[in-house]
Short mmCIF file of C-alpha atoms in Angstrom, two decimals:
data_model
loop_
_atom_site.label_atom_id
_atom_site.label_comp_id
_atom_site.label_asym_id
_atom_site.label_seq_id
_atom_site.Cartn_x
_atom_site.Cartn_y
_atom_site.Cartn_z
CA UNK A 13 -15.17 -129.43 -15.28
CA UNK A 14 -14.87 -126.38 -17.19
CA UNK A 15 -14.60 -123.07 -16.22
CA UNK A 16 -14.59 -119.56 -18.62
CA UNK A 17 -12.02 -117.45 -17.80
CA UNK A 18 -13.09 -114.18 -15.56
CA UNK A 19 -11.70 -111.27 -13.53
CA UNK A 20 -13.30 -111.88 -10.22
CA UNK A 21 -14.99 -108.36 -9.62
CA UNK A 22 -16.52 -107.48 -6.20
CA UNK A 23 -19.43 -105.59 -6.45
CA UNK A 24 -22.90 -105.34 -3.72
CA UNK A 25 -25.25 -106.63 -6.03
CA UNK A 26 -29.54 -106.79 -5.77
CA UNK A 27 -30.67 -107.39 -8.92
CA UNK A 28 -34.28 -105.99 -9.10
CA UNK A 29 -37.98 -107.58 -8.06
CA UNK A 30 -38.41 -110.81 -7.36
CA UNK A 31 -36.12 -110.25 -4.11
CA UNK A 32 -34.45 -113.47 -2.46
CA UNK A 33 -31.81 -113.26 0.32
CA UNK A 34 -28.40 -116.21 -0.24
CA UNK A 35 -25.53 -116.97 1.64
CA UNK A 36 -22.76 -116.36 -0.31
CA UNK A 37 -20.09 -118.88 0.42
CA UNK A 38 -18.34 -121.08 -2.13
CA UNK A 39 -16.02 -123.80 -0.89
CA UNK A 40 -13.57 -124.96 -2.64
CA UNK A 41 -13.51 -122.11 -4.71
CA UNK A 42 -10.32 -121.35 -7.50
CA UNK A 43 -10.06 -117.59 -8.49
CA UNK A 44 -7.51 -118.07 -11.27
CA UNK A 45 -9.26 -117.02 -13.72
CA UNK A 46 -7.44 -119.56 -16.25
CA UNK A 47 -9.76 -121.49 -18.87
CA UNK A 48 -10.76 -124.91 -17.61
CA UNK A 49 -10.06 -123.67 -13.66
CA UNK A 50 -12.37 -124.09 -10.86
CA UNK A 51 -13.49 -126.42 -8.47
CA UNK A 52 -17.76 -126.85 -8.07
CA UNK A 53 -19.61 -124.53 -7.02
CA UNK A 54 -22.82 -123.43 -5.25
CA UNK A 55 -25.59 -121.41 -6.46
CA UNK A 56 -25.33 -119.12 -3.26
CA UNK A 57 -25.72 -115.53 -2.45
CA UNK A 58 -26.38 -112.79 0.30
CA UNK A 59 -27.53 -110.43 -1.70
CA UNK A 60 -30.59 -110.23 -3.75
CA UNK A 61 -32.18 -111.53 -6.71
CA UNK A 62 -34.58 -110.54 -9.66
CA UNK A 63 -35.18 -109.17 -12.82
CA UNK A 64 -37.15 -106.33 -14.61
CA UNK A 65 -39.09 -107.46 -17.29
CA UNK A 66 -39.38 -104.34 -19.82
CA UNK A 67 -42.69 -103.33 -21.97
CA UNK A 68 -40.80 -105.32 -25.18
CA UNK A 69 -40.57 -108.39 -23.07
CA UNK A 70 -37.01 -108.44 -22.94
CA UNK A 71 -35.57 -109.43 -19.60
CA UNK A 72 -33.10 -106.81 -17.32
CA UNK A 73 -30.88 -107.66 -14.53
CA UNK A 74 -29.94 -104.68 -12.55
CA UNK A 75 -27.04 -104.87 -9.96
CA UNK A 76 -25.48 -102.50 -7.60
CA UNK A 77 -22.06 -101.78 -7.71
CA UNK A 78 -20.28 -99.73 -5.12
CA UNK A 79 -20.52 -96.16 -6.79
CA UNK A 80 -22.59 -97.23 -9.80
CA UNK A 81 -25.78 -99.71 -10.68
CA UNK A 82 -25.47 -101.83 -13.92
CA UNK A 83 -28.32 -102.46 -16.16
CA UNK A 84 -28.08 -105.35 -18.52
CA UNK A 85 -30.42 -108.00 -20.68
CA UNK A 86 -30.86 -111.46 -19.48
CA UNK A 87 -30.57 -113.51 -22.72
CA UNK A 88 -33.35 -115.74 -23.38
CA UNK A 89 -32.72 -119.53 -22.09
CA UNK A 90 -30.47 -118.44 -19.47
CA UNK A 91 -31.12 -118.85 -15.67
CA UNK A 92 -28.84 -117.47 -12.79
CA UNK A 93 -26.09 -120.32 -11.42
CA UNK A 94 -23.81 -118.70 -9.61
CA UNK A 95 -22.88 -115.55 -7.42
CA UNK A 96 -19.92 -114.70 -5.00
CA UNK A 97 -18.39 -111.44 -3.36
CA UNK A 98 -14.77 -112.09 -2.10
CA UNK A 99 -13.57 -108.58 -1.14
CA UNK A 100 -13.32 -106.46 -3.55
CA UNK A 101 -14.37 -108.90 -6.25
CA UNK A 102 -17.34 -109.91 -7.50
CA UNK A 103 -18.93 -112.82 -9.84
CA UNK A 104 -22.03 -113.54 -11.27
CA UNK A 105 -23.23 -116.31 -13.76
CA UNK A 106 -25.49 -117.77 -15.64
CA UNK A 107 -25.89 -120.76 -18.01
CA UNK A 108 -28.13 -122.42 -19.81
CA UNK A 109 -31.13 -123.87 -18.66
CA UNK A 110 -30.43 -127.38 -17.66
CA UNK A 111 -26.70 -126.67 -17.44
CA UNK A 112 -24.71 -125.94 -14.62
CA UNK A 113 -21.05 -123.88 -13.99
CA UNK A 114 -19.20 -126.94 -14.06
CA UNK A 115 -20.77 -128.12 -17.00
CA UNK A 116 -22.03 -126.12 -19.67
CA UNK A 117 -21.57 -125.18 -23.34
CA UNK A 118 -22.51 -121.30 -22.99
CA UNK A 119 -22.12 -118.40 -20.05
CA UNK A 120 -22.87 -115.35 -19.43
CA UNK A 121 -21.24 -113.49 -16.87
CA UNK A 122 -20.75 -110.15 -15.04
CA UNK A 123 -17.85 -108.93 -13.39
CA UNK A 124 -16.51 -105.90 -11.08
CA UNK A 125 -13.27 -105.14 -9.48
CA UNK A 126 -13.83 -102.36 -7.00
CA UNK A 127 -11.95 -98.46 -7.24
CA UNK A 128 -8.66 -97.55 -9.42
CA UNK A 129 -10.62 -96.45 -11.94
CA UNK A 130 -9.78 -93.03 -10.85
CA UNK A 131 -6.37 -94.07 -12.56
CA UNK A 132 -5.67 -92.05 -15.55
CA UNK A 133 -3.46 -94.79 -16.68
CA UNK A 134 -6.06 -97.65 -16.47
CA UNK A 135 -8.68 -98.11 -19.47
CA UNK A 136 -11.31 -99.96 -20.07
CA UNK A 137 -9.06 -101.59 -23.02
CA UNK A 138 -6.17 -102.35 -20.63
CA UNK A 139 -8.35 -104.04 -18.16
CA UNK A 140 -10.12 -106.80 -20.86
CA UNK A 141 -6.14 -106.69 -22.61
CA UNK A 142 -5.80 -108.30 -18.57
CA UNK A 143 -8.45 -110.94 -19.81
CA UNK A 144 -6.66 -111.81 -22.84
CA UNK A 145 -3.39 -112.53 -21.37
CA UNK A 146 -4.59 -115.01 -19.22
CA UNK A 147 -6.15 -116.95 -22.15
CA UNK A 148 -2.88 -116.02 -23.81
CA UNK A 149 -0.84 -117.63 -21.20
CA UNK A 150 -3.08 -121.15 -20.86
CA UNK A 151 -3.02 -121.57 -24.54
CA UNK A 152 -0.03 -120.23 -26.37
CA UNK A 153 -0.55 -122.69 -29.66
CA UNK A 154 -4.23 -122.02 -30.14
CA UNK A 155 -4.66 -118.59 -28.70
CA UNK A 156 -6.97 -115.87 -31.06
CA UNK A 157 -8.18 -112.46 -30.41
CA UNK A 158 -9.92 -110.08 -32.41
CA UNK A 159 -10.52 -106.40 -31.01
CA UNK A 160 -13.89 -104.92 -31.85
CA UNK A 161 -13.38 -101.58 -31.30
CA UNK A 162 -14.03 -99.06 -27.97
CA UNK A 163 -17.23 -97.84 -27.56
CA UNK A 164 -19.02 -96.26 -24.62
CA UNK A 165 -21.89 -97.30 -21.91
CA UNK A 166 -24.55 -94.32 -20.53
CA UNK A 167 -21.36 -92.23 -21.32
CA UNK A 168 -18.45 -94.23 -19.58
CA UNK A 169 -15.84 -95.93 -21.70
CA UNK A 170 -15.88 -99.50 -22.55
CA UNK A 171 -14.15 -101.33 -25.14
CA UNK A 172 -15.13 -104.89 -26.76
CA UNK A 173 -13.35 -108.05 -27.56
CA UNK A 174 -13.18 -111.56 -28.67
CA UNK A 175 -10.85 -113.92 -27.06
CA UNK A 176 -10.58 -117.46 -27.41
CA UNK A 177 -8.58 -121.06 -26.77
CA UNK A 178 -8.29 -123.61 -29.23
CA UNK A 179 -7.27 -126.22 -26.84
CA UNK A 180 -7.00 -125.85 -22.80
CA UNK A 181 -7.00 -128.57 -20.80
CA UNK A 182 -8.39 -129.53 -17.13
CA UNK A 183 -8.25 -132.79 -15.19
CA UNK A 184 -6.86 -134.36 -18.69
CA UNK A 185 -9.66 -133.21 -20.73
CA UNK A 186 -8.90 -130.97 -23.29
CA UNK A 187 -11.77 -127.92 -24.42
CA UNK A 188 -12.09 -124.91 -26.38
CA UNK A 189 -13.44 -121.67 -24.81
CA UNK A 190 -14.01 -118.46 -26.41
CA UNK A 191 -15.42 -115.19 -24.83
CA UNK A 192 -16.88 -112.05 -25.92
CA UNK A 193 -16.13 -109.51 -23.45
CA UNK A 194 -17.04 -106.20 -22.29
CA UNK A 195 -15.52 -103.91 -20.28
CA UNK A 196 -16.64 -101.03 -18.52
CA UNK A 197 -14.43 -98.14 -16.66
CA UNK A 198 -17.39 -97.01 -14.02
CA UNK A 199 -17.39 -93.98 -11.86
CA UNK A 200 -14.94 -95.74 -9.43
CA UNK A 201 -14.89 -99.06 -10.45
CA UNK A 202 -14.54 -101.53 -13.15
CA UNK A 203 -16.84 -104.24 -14.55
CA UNK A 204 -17.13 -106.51 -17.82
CA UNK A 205 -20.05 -108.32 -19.46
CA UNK A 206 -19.15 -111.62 -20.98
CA UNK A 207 -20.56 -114.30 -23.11
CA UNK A 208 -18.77 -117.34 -23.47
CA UNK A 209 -18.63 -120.72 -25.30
CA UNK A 210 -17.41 -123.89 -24.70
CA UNK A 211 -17.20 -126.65 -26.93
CA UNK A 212 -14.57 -129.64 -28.53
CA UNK A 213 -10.82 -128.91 -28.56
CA UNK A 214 -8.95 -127.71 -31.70
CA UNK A 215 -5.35 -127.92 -32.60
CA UNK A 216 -5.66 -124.81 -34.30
CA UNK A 217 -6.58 -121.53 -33.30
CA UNK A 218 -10.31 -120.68 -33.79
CA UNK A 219 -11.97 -118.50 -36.41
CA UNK A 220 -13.94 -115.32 -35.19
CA UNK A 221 -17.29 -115.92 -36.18
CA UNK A 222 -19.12 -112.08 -37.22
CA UNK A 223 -22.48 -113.33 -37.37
CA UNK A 224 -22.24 -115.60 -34.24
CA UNK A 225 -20.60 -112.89 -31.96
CA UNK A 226 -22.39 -110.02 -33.18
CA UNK A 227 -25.55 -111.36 -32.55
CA UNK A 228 -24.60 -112.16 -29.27
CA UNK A 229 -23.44 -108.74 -28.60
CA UNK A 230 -26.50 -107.10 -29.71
CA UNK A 231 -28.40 -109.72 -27.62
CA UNK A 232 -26.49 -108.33 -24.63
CA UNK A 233 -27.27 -104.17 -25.32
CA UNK A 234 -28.52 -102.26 -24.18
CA UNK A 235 -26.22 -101.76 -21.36
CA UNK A 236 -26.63 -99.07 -19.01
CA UNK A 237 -24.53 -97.55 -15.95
CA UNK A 238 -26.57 -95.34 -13.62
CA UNK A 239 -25.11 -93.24 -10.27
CA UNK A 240 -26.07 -94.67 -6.92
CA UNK A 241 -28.45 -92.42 -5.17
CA UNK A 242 -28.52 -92.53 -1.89
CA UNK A 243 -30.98 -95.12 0.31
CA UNK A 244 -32.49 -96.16 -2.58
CA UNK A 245 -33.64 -99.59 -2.52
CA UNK A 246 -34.73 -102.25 -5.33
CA UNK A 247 -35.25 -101.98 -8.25
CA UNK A 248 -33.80 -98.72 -8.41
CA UNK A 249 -36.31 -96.44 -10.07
CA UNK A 250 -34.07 -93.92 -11.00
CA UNK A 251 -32.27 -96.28 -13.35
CA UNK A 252 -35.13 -97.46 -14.60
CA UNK A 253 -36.05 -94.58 -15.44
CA UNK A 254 -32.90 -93.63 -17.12
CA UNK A 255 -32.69 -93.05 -20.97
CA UNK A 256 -29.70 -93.67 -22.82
CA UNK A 257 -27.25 -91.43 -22.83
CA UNK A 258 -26.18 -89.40 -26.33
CA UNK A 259 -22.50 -88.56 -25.53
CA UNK A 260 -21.73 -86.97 -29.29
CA UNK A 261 -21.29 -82.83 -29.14
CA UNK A 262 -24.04 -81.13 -30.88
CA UNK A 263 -21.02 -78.83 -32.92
CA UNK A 264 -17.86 -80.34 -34.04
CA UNK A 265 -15.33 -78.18 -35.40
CA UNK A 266 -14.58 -79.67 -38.79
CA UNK A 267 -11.82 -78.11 -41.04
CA UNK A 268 -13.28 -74.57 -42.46
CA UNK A 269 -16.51 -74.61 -40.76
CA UNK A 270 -18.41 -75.74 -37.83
CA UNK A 271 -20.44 -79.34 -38.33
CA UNK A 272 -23.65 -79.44 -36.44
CA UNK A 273 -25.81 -82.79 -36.53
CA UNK A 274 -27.24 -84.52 -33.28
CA UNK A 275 -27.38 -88.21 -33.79
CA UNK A 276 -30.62 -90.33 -32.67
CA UNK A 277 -30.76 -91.06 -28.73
CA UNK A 278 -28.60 -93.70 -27.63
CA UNK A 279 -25.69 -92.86 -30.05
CA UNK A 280 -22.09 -92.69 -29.34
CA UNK A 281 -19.14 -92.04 -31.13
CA UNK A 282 -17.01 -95.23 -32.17
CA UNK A 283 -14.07 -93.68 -33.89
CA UNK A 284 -13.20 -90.24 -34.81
CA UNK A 285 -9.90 -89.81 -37.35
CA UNK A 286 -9.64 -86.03 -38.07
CA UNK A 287 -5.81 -86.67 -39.89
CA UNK A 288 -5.76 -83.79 -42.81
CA UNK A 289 -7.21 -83.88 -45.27
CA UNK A 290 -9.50 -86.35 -44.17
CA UNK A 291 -12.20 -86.47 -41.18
CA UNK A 292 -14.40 -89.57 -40.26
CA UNK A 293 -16.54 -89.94 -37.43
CA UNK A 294 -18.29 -93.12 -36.97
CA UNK A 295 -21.52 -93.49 -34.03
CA UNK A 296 -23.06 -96.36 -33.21
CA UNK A 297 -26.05 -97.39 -30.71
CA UNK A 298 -24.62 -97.88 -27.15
CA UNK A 299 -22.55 -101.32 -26.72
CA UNK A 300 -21.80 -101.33 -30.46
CA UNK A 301 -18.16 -100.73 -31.88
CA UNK A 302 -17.27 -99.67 -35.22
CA UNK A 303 -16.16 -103.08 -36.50
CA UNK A 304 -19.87 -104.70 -34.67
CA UNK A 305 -22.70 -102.76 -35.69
CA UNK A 306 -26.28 -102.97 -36.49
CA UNK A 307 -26.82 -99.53 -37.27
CA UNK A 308 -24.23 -96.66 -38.32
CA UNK A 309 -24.17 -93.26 -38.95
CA UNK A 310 -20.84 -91.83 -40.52
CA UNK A 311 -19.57 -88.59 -41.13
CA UNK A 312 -16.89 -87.44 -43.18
CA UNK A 313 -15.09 -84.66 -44.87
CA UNK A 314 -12.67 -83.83 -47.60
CA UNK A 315 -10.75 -80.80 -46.92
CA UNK A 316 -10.46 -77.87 -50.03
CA UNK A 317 -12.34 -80.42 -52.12
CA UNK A 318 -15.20 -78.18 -52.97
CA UNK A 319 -13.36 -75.73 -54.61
CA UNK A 320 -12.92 -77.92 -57.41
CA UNK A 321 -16.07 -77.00 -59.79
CA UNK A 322 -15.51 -80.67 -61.06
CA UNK A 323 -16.46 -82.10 -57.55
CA UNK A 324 -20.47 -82.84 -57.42
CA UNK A 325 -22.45 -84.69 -55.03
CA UNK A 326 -24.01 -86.74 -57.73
CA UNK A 327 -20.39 -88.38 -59.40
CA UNK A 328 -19.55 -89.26 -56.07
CA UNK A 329 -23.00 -90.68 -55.19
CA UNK A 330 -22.53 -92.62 -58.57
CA UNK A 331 -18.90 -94.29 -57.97
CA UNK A 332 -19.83 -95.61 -54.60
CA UNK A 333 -23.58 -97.36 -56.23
CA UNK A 334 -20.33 -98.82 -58.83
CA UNK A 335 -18.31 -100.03 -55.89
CA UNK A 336 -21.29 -101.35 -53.84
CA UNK A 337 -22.96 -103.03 -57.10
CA UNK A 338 -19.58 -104.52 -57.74
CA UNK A 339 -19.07 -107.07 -54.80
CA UNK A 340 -22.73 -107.88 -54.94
CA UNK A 341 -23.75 -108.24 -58.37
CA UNK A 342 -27.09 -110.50 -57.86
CA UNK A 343 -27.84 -108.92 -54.93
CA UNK A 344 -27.37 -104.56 -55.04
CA UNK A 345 -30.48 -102.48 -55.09
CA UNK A 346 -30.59 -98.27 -55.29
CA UNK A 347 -32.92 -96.09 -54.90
CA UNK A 348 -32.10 -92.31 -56.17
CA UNK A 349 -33.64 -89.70 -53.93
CA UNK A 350 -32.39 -87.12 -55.92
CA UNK A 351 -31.02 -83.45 -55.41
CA UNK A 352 -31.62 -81.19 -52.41
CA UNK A 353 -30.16 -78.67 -50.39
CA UNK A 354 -29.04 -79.29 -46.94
CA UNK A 355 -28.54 -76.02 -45.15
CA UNK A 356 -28.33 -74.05 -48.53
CA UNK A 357 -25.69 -76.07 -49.95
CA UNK A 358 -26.09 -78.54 -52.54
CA UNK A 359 -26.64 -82.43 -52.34
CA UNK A 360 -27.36 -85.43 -53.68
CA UNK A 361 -29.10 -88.38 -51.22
CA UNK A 362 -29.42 -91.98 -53.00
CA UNK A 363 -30.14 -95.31 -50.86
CA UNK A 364 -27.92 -98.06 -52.17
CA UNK A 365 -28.14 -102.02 -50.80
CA UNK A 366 -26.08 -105.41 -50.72
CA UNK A 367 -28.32 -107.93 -49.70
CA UNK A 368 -25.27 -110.49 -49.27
CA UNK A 369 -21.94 -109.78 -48.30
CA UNK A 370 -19.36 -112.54 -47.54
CA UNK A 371 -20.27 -115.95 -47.34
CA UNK A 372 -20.46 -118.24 -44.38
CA UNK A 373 -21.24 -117.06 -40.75
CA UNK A 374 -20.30 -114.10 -41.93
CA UNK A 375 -22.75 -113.10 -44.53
CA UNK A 376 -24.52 -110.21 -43.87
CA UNK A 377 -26.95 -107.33 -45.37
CA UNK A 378 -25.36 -103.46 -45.64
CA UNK A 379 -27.82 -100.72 -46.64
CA UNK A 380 -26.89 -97.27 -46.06
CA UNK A 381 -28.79 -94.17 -47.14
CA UNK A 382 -25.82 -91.44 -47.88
CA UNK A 383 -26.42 -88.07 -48.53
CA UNK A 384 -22.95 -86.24 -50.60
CA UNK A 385 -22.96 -81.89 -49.96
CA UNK A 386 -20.48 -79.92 -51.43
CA UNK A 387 -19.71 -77.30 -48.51
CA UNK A 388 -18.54 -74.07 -48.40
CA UNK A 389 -15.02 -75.46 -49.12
CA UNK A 390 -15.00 -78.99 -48.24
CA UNK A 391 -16.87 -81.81 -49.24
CA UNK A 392 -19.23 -83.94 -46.95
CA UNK A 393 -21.09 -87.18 -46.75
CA UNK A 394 -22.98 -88.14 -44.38
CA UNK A 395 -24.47 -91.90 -44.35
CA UNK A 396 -26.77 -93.72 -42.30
CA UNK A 397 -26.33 -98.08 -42.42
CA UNK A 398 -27.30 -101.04 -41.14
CA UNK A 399 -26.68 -104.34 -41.29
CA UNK A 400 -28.89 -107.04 -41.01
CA UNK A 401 -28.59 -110.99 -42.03
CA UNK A 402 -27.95 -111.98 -45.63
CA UNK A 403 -30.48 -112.21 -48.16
CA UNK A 404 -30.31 -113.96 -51.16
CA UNK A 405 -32.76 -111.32 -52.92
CA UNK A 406 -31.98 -107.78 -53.39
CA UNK A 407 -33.23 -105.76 -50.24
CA UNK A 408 -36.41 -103.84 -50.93
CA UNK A 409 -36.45 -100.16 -49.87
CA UNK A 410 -38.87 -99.31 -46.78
CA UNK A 411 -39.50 -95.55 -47.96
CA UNK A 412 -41.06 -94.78 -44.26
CA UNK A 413 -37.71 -95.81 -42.68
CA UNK A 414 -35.69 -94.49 -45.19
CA UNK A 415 -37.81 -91.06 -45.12
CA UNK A 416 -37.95 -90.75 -41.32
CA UNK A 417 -33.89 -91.13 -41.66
CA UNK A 418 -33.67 -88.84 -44.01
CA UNK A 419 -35.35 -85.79 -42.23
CA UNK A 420 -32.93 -86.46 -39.52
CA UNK A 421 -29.61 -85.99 -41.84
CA UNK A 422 -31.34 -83.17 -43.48
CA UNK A 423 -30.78 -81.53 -40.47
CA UNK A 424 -27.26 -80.80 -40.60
CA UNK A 425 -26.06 -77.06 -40.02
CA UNK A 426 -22.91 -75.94 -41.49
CA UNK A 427 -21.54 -72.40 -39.46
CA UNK A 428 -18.70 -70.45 -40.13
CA UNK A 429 -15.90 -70.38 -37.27
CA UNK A 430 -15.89 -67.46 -34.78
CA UNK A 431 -12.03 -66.31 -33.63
CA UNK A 432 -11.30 -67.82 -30.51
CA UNK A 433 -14.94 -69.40 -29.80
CA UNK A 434 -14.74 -72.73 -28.21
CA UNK A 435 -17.14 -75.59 -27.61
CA UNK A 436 -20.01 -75.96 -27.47
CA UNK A 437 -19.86 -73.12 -29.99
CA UNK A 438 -23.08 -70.93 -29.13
CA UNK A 439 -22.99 -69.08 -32.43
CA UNK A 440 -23.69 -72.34 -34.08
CA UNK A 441 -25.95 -74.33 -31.93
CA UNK A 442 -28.07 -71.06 -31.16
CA UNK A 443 -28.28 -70.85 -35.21
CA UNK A 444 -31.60 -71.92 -36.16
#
């Protein structure tokens, strides 16, 4: 009876191991795509089946897709439903066990929508923003969206969103439905990862749920989007094979100088905001955004601030342990690390912790381990976070973690600019 709401993406899918060989037809089938849409449907396919069950236990489904193969986690308690390829569309679902896609309360699905993403003027956002209209349009009264932020997938772009209807009705019965959703521009083509939820009507639009969501997202990473190679079958070694991909540049030009700092495998950059005087670049793991994270690393930069003789690492490291200990009182921990040097300039590291912030579904842990140099002329900080659930006790420092983390930012090189060099900068990433 109910039915989330889905671009229908064509893709040639085989999902690897555990082959089995479907027909694919669906009658009766309604491709609208609108929430509550959809007439039943058979768990039928011509292509094939399985999954690729990872040394951490964690499940993979692996499906190829015209130029590109797409590697994503089963969620636990899910089983496959549903799978169709209508030209150049293609569906697949799955639900929870002892549910089926006319009737369930949560759904995970994958979409792809062959070519045009050779189209300069097509994004990954524009192509969920596609997705949200159509909720848009079935529930005007009780529509809600909440943009999480772009992000990118084994170095493609994506972008990340919540959508949702308070009320939409089918066959006279009224439901809610809200969807996280992922999309992906691919080589050639475009796809989306979605997790949806279905549950009692409202007459108001609903709230977006951090903890809920997020844990669904990070339930649904890591992602990955591999190149075809040619004649190779199930279950695609190369792609298993594949490690994520660290899109951020080694150098980044950053006012006076030249920034070098290689984030941890798997890292991408979520937003970068260079407006003078000011520079921020935020990386996350793979799949993450900068508004859903579990784990950040942050740069940023105040331009001409060094030359003031007032402006130390340690008064700045000192205001923000004030701000942090101020919206979690019962709950803030530090740890000073001290003074050091990164790259012979001077710095300050200190770990600092909220073990609760916000209430509700949205309470949460932040740690973040920031290290504050005063550069040649500008100032830096550089911090590493991550969020966790809430804890009612102050968060105890794990100096192992914490060390290992450290090393890493200690790493940082600061170069001066060469006249007319450009990227990737050899006199600085040849600097030792």
């Amino acid at each position: 009876m109910r039915r989330v709401i889905l671009l229908y993406f064509s893709l040639a899918t085989c999902i690897c191991f555990l082959a089995v060989a479907q027909d694919n037809t669906k009658p009766g089938a309604d491709e609208s795509g609108k929430p509550g849409s959809g007439d039943s449907k058979q768990p039928r396919s011509q292509n094939d089946h399985g999954s690729a069950v990872q040394p951490s236990r964690q499940t993979f489904r692996m499906t190829g897709i015209f130029n590109d193969i797409l590697s994503y986690p089963q969620p636990d308690g899910f089983q496959e439903a549903y799978q169709n390829t209508n030209g150049g569309h293609y569906i697949f679902e799955m639900v929870l066990k002892g549910e089926t896609v006319d009737q369930w309360t949560q759904m995970v699905s994958v979409t792809g929508l062959q070519g045009n993403a050779d189209n300069q003027n097509a994004t990954a956002r524009s192509r969920l923003d596609q997705n949200a209209n159509v909720f848009r349009n079935a529930c005007p009264d009780t529509f809600a969206a909440k943009p999480l932020g772009a992000t990118t997938i084994s170095g493609h772009e994506a972008f990340v969103a919540w959508v949702s209807c308070g009320s939409a009705t089918r066959g006279g019965t009224a439901h809610s439905e809200s969807n996280l959703i992922v999309s992906i521009k691919g080589t050639a083509d475009y796809y989306t990862v979605q997790w949806a939820e279905s549950g009692q009507a409202s007459s108001q639009p609903l709230a977006f749920e951090w903890a809920k969501w997020g844990d669904r997202l990070e339930k649904l990473t890591p992602m990955k989007v591999c190149p075809r190679v040619p004649g190779e079958p199930v279950p695609y070694p190369s792609c298993l094979k594949q490690k994520p991909v660290t899109s951020v540049p080694a150098v980044t030009p950053v006012f006076s100088e030249l920034v070098r700092f290689t984030p941890p495998e798997g890292f991408a950059i979520a937003l970068e905001d260079a407006r003078d005087p000011h520079y921020t670049r935020e990386m996350v793991p793979e799949g993450e955004t900068s508004e859903v994270w579990t784990q950040m690393i942050t740069l940023k930069a105040e331009k001409g601030l060094s030359a003031d003789p007032k402006s130390t690492p340690l008064p700045y490291l000192e205001k923000f342990a004030g701000s942090f200990r101020g919206v979690c009182p019962d709950t803030f921990a530090a740890r000073w690390i001290g003074p050091t040097t990164i790259d012979g300039h001077g710095a300050h590291a200190a770990w600092l912790s909220c073990g609760t912030l916000e209430s509700g579904s949205n309470a949460r842990s932040d740690s973040f381990l920031i290290v504050a140099i005063k550069g040649t002329n500008d100032f830096y900080r550089i911090l590493w976070g991550e969020r966790g659930p809430a804890s009612r006790q102050p968060i105890v420092f794990d100096e192992a973690k914490w060390g290992e983390r450290l090393k890493r930012l200690n790493s940082m090189r600061f170069c001066a600019k060469v006249p007319a060099e450009a990227a990737p900068y050899p006199s600085c990433t040849d600097q030792k």
